[in-house]
Amino acid sequence: MPLDKEMQQRLAEHRKEERHGSKLGPFIQDIVYGGNDGIVTTFAVVAGTVGASLPDYVVIILGLANLIADGTSMGTGAYLSIKSETDHYERLRKEEIAEINEIPDIEKAEVRIAYAEKGFSGKDLDTVVDIITSNKDVWADTMMAEEHGMIRNSDGHPVIHGTMTFISFLIFGSIPLLPYLLGLDQNSRFSIAIWSTFAALFILGLTRSIVTKERIFRGPFEIIAVGALGAFVAYGIGVLLRDIANVAL
């Protein structure tokens, strides 16, 4: 039965509402993944070199090298990961299409079993199985979900996700380096880097909470805690290596 005009209008208005998520929703994983790694690894360079009492120019050189090299690695890694997942899905779906063509009775029985386990029975079960198996694309998608636990990712654009990861890494990862790049007072650079790093982690966590609309207050502190752990480890390793180097010398 087609929808009347009133229902069509209400449906259109409903779809425009933001309650179903932000436009950044499909990319929030890339933003958090790239941003958190950028902040932590870049600050690890800063903290490690400061802990080892190395000159500030070493911080800048290693920090910039980390931004470009690791950022590129993160972006291409995200691209390859999503591309591999998409290729895997398409390969399995082709196998399901082939099985539907070769052994339709077996595949139809699998659909029946899957929906019987969901609570369908009698005529309702017959109807839903007949509807699903009347369209091979729907049939294949159903088998992908029920047999393999996989659904097609409509946002699976590897290049876009890889680019978002790279950009997030650069933007957030550059923050711990700013006190050194801007030539701030030498005695306060590391202190400012620490506070700016925590601020960047908080902003990243707040962004995640706003986009996901979950854990508004706890979310930022979760990311800060994870980042702080990495920072403390990096600084401790720098101090340890400095002591080892002094002994070796």
mmCIF file of C-alpha atoms in Angstrom:
data_model
loop_
_atom_site.group_PDB
_atom_site.id
_atom_site.type_symbol
_atom_site.label_atom_id
_atom_site.label_comp_id
_atom_site.label_asym_id
_atom_site.label_seq_id
_atom_site.Cartn_x
_atom_site.Cartn_y
_atom_site.Cartn_z
ATOM 1 C CA MET A 1 0.000 0.000 0.000
ATOM 2 C CA PRO A 2 1.573 3.340 -1.047
ATOM 3 C CA LEU A 3 2.096 6.061 1.543
ATOM 4 C CA ASP A 4 -0.272 9.039 1.519
ATOM 5 C CA LYS A 5 1.103 12.579 1.081
ATOM 6 C CA GLU A 6 0.907 13.389 4.776
ATOM 7 C CA MET A 7 2.911 10.331 5.736
ATOM 8 C CA GLN A 8 5.465 11.022 2.989
ATOM 9 C CA GLN A 9 5.962 14.554 4.334
ATOM 10 C CA ARG A 10 6.292 13.349 7.920
ATOM 11 C CA LEU A 11 8.792 10.708 6.799
ATOM 12 C CA ALA A 12 10.868 13.313 4.909
ATOM 13 C CA GLU A 13 10.935 15.587 7.984
ATOM 14 C CA HIS A 14 11.893 12.664 10.199
ATOM 15 C CA ARG A 15 14.857 11.787 7.973
ATOM 16 C CA LYS A 16 16.137 15.354 8.163
ATOM 17 C CA GLU A 17 16.367 15.239 11.944
ATOM 18 C CA GLU A 18 19.818 14.899 13.509
ATOM 19 C CA ARG A 19 18.767 12.336 16.079
ATOM 20 C CA HIS A 20 20.050 9.588 13.805
ATOM 21 C CA GLY A 21 23.576 10.902 13.957
ATOM 22 C CA SER A 22 25.965 13.586 12.822
ATOM 23 C CA LYS A 23 27.378 13.904 9.306
ATOM 24 C CA LEU A 24 30.748 13.149 10.898
ATOM 25 C CA GLY A 25 29.378 9.882 12.261
ATOM 26 C CA PRO A 26 30.763 7.656 9.476
ATOM 27 C CA PHE A 27 34.212 9.195 9.998
ATOM 28 C CA ILE A 28 34.395 9.467 13.785
ATOM 29 C CA GLN A 29 36.425 6.252 13.983
ATOM 30 C CA ASP A 30 38.968 7.722 11.549
ATOM 31 C CA ILE A 31 39.081 11.020 13.442
ATOM 32 C CA VAL A 32 39.602 9.398 16.836
ATOM 33 C CA TYR A 33 41.981 6.744 15.486
ATOM 34 C CA GLY A 34 44.157 9.215 13.604
ATOM 35 C CA GLY A 35 43.895 12.041 16.127
ATOM 36 C CA ASN A 36 44.678 9.964 19.202
ATOM 37 C CA ASP A 37 47.627 8.259 17.548
ATOM 38 C CA GLY A 38 48.887 11.594 16.233
ATOM 39 C CA ILE A 39 48.758 13.232 19.658
ATOM 40 C CA VAL A 40 50.272 10.319 21.544
ATOM 41 C CA THR A 41 53.063 9.437 19.111
ATOM 42 C CA THR A 42 54.105 13.035 18.529
ATOM 43 C CA PHE A 43 54.115 13.811 22.222
ATOM 44 C CA ALA A 44 56.040 10.578 22.733
ATOM 45 C CA VAL A 45 58.737 12.050 20.486
ATOM 46 C CA VAL A 46 58.688 15.293 22.463
ATOM 47 C CA ALA A 47 58.658 13.586 25.856
ATOM 48 C CA GLY A 48 61.278 11.033 24.863
ATOM 49 C CA THR A 49 63.735 13.593 23.557
ATOM 50 C CA VAL A 50 63.195 15.918 26.515
ATOM 51 C CA GLY A 51 63.569 13.003 28.897
ATOM 52 C CA ALA A 52 66.833 12.120 27.178
ATOM 53 C CA SER A 53 67.982 15.782 27.441
ATOM 54 C CA LEU A 54 68.387 16.120 23.675
ATOM 55 C CA PRO A 55 68.446 19.573 21.979
ATOM 56 C CA ASP A 56 65.175 21.198 20.935
ATOM 57 C CA TYR A 57 66.030 20.998 17.238
ATOM 58 C CA VAL A 58 65.975 17.214 17.607
ATOM 59 C CA VAL A 59 62.412 17.483 18.917
ATOM 60 C CA ILE A 60 61.396 19.473 15.829
ATOM 61 C CA ILE A 61 63.156 17.189 13.341
ATOM 62 C CA LEU A 62 61.893 13.947 14.850
ATOM 63 C CA GLY A 63 58.446 15.427 15.477
ATOM 64 C CA LEU A 64 57.965 16.578 11.885
ATOM 65 C CA ALA A 65 59.344 13.308 10.556
ATOM 66 C CA ASN A 66 56.857 11.453 12.748
ATOM 67 C CA LEU A 67 53.964 13.629 11.545
ATOM 68 C CA ILE A 68 54.646 12.985 7.881
ATOM 69 C CA ALA A 69 55.829 9.380 8.007
ATOM 70 C CA ASP A 70 53.507 8.000 10.667
ATOM 71 C CA GLY A 71 50.569 10.069 9.394
ATOM 72 C CA THR A 72 51.042 8.650 5.921
ATOM 73 C CA SER A 73 51.342 5.161 7.373
ATOM 74 C CA MET A 74 48.127 5.615 9.339
ATOM 75 C CA GLY A 75 46.237 6.930 6.322
ATOM 76 C CA THR A 76 47.394 4.186 3.976
ATOM 77 C CA GLY A 77 46.813 1.600 6.693
ATOM 78 C CA ALA A 78 43.189 2.735 7.076
ATOM 79 C CA TYR A 79 42.784 2.643 3.283
ATOM 80 C CA LEU A 80 44.189 -0.872 2.964
ATOM 81 C CA SER A 81 42.171 -2.132 5.932
ATOM 82 C CA ILE A 82 38.837 -0.959 4.545
ATOM 83 C CA LYS A 83 39.752 -2.024 1.001
ATOM 84 C CA SER A 84 40.619 -5.509 2.246
ATOM 85 C CA GLU A 85 37.370 -5.728 4.207
ATOM 86 C CA THR A 86 35.368 -4.622 1.145
ATOM 87 C CA ASP A 87 37.157 -7.096 -1.130
ATOM 88 C CA HIS A 88 36.539 -9.895 1.374
ATOM 89 C CA TYR A 89 32.841 -9.050 1.523
ATOM 90 C CA GLU A 90 32.504 -8.989 -2.263
ATOM 91 C CA ARG A 91 34.314 -12.324 -2.636
ATOM 92 C CA LEU A 92 32.039 -14.048 -0.108
ATOM 93 C CA ARG A 93 28.956 -12.489 -1.711
ATOM 94 C CA LYS A 94 29.977 -13.866 -5.122
ATOM 95 C CA GLU A 95 30.259 -17.295 -3.523
ATOM 96 C CA GLU A 96 26.757 -16.921 -2.069
ATOM 97 C CA ILE A 97 25.367 -15.903 -5.488
ATOM 98 C CA ALA A 98 27.014 -18.969 -7.012
ATOM 99 C CA GLU A 99 25.511 -21.263 -4.355
ATOM 100 C CA ILE A 100 22.064 -19.703 -4.853
ATOM 101 C CA ASN A 101 22.331 -20.552 -8.548
ATOM 102 C CA GLU A 102 23.765 -24.041 -8.031
ATOM 103 C CA ILE A 103 21.974 -25.312 -4.892
ATOM 104 C CA PRO A 104 18.947 -23.034 -4.344
ATOM 105 C CA ASP A 105 17.104 -25.603 -2.229
ATOM 106 C CA ILE A 106 19.947 -25.755 0.303
ATOM 107 C CA GLU A 107 20.304 -21.975 0.419
ATOM 108 C CA LYS A 108 16.551 -21.577 0.832
ATOM 109 C CA ALA A 109 16.607 -24.055 3.710
ATOM 110 C CA GLU A 110 19.322 -21.981 5.388
ATOM 111 C CA VAL A 111 17.124 -18.883 5.139
ATOM 112 C CA ARG A 112 14.226 -20.825 6.639
ATOM 113 C CA ILE A 113 16.351 -22.036 9.557
ATOM 114 C CA ALA A 114 17.717 -18.529 10.199
ATOM 115 C CA TYR A 115 14.274 -16.952 10.379
ATOM 116 C CA ALA A 116 12.779 -19.831 12.332
ATOM 117 C CA GLU A 117 15.423 -19.095 14.973
ATOM 118 C CA LYS A 118 14.211 -15.487 14.986
ATOM 119 C CA GLY A 119 10.732 -16.663 16.011
ATOM 120 C CA PHE A 120 8.942 -16.931 12.643
ATOM 121 C CA SER A 121 6.746 -19.991 12.112
ATOM 122 C CA GLY A 122 3.901 -21.330 9.992
ATOM 123 C CA LYS A 123 2.582 -19.104 7.215
ATOM 124 C CA ASP A 124 4.633 -16.135 8.427
ATOM 125 C CA LEU A 125 7.817 -18.142 8.010
ATOM 126 C CA ASP A 126 6.747 -19.349 4.551
ATOM 127 C CA THR A 127 5.926 -15.788 3.501
ATOM 128 C CA VAL A 128 9.188 -14.215 4.669
ATOM 129 C CA VAL A 129 11.263 -16.995 3.071
ATOM 130 C CA ASP A 130 9.377 -16.679 -0.225
ATOM 131 C CA ILE A 131 9.815 -12.904 -0.280
ATOM 132 C CA ILE A 132 13.548 -13.042 0.489
ATOM 133 C CA THR A 133 14.306 -15.805 -2.004
ATOM 134 C CA SER A 134 12.301 -14.148 -4.784
ATOM 135 C CA ASN A 135 15.125 -11.620 -5.285
ATOM 136 C CA LYS A 136 18.676 -12.947 -5.644
ATOM 137 C CA ASP A 137 20.301 -9.716 -4.434
ATOM 138 C CA VAL A 138 18.154 -9.642 -1.303
ATOM 139 C CA TRP A 139 18.737 -13.354 -0.896
ATOM 140 C CA ALA A 140 22.513 -12.971 -1.132
ATOM 141 C CA ASP A 141 22.547 -10.003 1.267
ATOM 142 C CA THR A 142 20.457 -12.025 3.723
ATOM 143 C CA MET A 143 22.865 -14.941 3.549
ATOM 144 C CA MET A 144 25.805 -12.585 4.076
ATOM 145 C CA ALA A 145 24.189 -11.244 7.245
ATOM 146 C CA GLU A 146 22.884 -14.535 8.621
ATOM 147 C CA GLU A 147 25.690 -16.919 7.646
ATOM 148 C CA HIS A 148 28.740 -14.652 7.777
ATOM 149 C CA GLY A 149 27.562 -11.855 10.089
ATOM 150 C CA MET A 150 28.508 -9.267 7.472
ATOM 151 C CA ILE A 151 26.580 -6.376 5.947
ATOM 152 C CA ARG A 152 27.594 -4.108 3.097
ATOM 153 C CA ASN A 153 29.213 -0.928 4.402
ATOM 154 C CA SER A 154 27.601 1.974 2.545
ATOM 155 C CA ASP A 155 30.289 4.296 3.927
ATOM 156 C CA GLY A 156 33.146 2.030 2.911
ATOM 157 C CA HIS A 157 35.086 4.497 0.760
ATOM 158 C CA PRO A 158 38.730 3.557 1.439
ATOM 159 C CA VAL A 159 40.256 6.731 -0.022
ATOM 160 C CA ILE A 160 37.994 9.036 2.005
ATOM 161 C CA HIS A 161 38.549 7.149 5.260
ATOM 162 C CA GLY A 162 42.298 7.010 4.675
ATOM 163 C CA THR A 163 42.384 10.736 3.958
ATOM 164 C CA MET A 164 40.335 11.546 7.068
ATOM 165 C CA THR A 165 42.715 9.476 9.201
ATOM 166 C CA PHE A 166 45.743 11.241 7.706
ATOM 167 C CA ILE A 167 44.254 14.741 8.161
ATOM 168 C CA SER A 168 43.189 14.011 11.743
ATOM 169 C CA PHE A 169 46.678 12.690 12.514
ATOM 170 C CA LEU A 170 48.319 15.845 11.137
ATOM 171 C CA ILE A 171 45.974 18.316 12.836
ATOM 172 C CA PHE A 172 45.965 16.782 16.302
ATOM 173 C CA GLY A 173 49.515 15.437 16.078
ATOM 174 C CA SER A 174 50.968 18.879 15.358
ATOM 175 C CA ILE A 175 49.659 20.318 18.644
ATOM 176 C CA PRO A 176 52.414 18.938 20.935
ATOM 177 C CA LEU A 177 55.000 20.403 18.528
ATOM 178 C CA LEU A 178 53.577 23.928 18.404
ATOM 179 C CA PRO A 179 55.565 25.319 21.378
ATOM 180 C CA TYR A 180 58.764 24.320 19.577
ATOM 181 C CA LEU A 181 57.668 25.346 16.082
ATOM 182 C CA LEU A 182 56.484 28.760 17.304
ATOM 183 C CA GLY A 183 59.749 29.413 19.138
ATOM 184 C CA LEU A 184 58.205 29.958 22.583
ATOM 185 C CA ASP A 185 60.340 30.466 25.665
ATOM 186 C CA GLN A 186 62.773 27.582 25.900
ATOM 187 C CA ASN A 187 62.215 27.003 29.603
ATOM 188 C CA SER A 188 58.454 26.693 29.224
ATOM 189 C CA ARG A 189 58.179 24.807 25.926
ATOM 190 C CA PHE A 190 57.823 21.351 27.434
ATOM 191 C CA SER A 191 55.313 22.500 30.051
ATOM 192 C CA ILE A 192 53.217 24.160 27.373
ATOM 193 C CA ALA A 193 53.518 21.019 25.225
ATOM 194 C CA ILE A 194 52.173 18.940 28.114
ATOM 195 C CA TRP A 195 49.157 21.170 28.681
ATOM 196 C CA SER A 196 48.436 21.569 24.984
ATOM 197 C CA THR A 197 48.601 17.798 24.595
ATOM 198 C CA PHE A 198 46.045 17.284 27.344
ATOM 199 C CA ALA A 199 43.875 20.004 25.787
ATOM 200 C CA ALA A 200 44.097 18.276 22.386
ATOM 201 C CA LEU A 201 43.129 14.933 23.937
ATOM 202 C CA PHE A 202 40.190 16.569 25.696
ATOM 203 C CA ILE A 203 38.990 18.227 22.467
ATOM 204 C CA LEU A 204 39.306 14.933 20.611
ATOM 205 C CA GLY A 205 37.343 13.120 23.311
ATOM 206 C CA LEU A 206 34.703 15.842 23.376
ATOM 207 C CA THR A 207 34.383 15.622 19.586
ATOM 208 C CA ARG A 208 33.803 11.897 19.861
ATOM 209 C CA SER A 209 31.170 12.366 22.559
ATOM 210 C CA ILE A 210 29.350 15.096 20.626
ATOM 211 C CA VAL A 211 29.246 13.065 17.417
ATOM 212 C CA THR A 212 28.231 9.803 19.089
ATOM 213 C CA LYS A 213 26.034 11.544 21.702
ATOM 214 C CA GLU A 214 27.279 9.047 24.246
ATOM 215 C CA ARG A 215 29.384 9.466 27.407
ATOM 216 C CA ILE A 216 29.481 13.246 27.068
ATOM 217 C CA PHE A 217 31.450 13.709 30.289
ATOM 218 C CA ARG A 218 33.279 10.409 30.575
ATOM 219 C CA GLY A 219 34.343 10.199 26.919
ATOM 220 C CA PRO A 220 36.954 13.008 26.961
ATOM 221 C CA PHE A 221 38.549 11.695 30.147
ATOM 222 C CA GLU A 222 38.821 8.191 28.679
ATOM 223 C CA ILE A 223 40.922 9.518 25.813
ATOM 224 C CA ILE A 224 42.965 11.707 28.182
ATOM 225 C CA ALA A 225 43.706 8.674 30.368
ATOM 226 C CA VAL A 226 44.847 6.592 27.384
ATOM 227 C CA GLY A 227 46.982 9.443 26.038
ATOM 228 C CA ALA A 228 48.495 10.218 29.432
ATOM 229 C CA LEU A 229 49.589 6.600 29.810
ATOM 230 C CA GLY A 230 51.454 6.739 26.514
ATOM 231 C CA ALA A 231 53.007 10.093 27.414
ATOM 232 C CA PHE A 232 54.303 8.904 30.776
ATOM 233 C CA VAL A 233 55.741 5.753 29.226
ATOM 234 C CA ALA A 234 57.511 7.772 26.514
ATOM 235 C CA TYR A 235 59.018 10.208 28.996
ATOM 236 C CA GLY A 236 60.127 7.363 31.261
ATOM 237 C CA ILE A 237 61.812 5.579 28.356
ATOM 238 C CA GLY A 238 63.603 8.805 27.431
ATOM 239 C CA VAL A 239 64.955 9.172 30.960
ATOM 240 C CA LEU A 240 65.963 5.513 31.021
ATOM 241 C CA LEU A 241 67.782 5.754 27.695
ATOM 242 C CA ARG A 242 69.552 8.915 28.842
ATOM 243 C CA ASP A 243 70.855 7.090 31.911
ATOM 244 C CA ILE A 244 71.904 4.096 29.805
ATOM 245 C CA ALA A 245 73.655 6.353 27.310
ATOM 246 C CA ASN A 246 75.502 8.150 30.101
ATOM 247 C CA VAL A 247 76.694 4.852 31.496
ATOM 248 C CA ALA A 248 77.777 3.670 28.041
ATOM 249 C CA LEU A 249 79.688 6.875 27.458
#
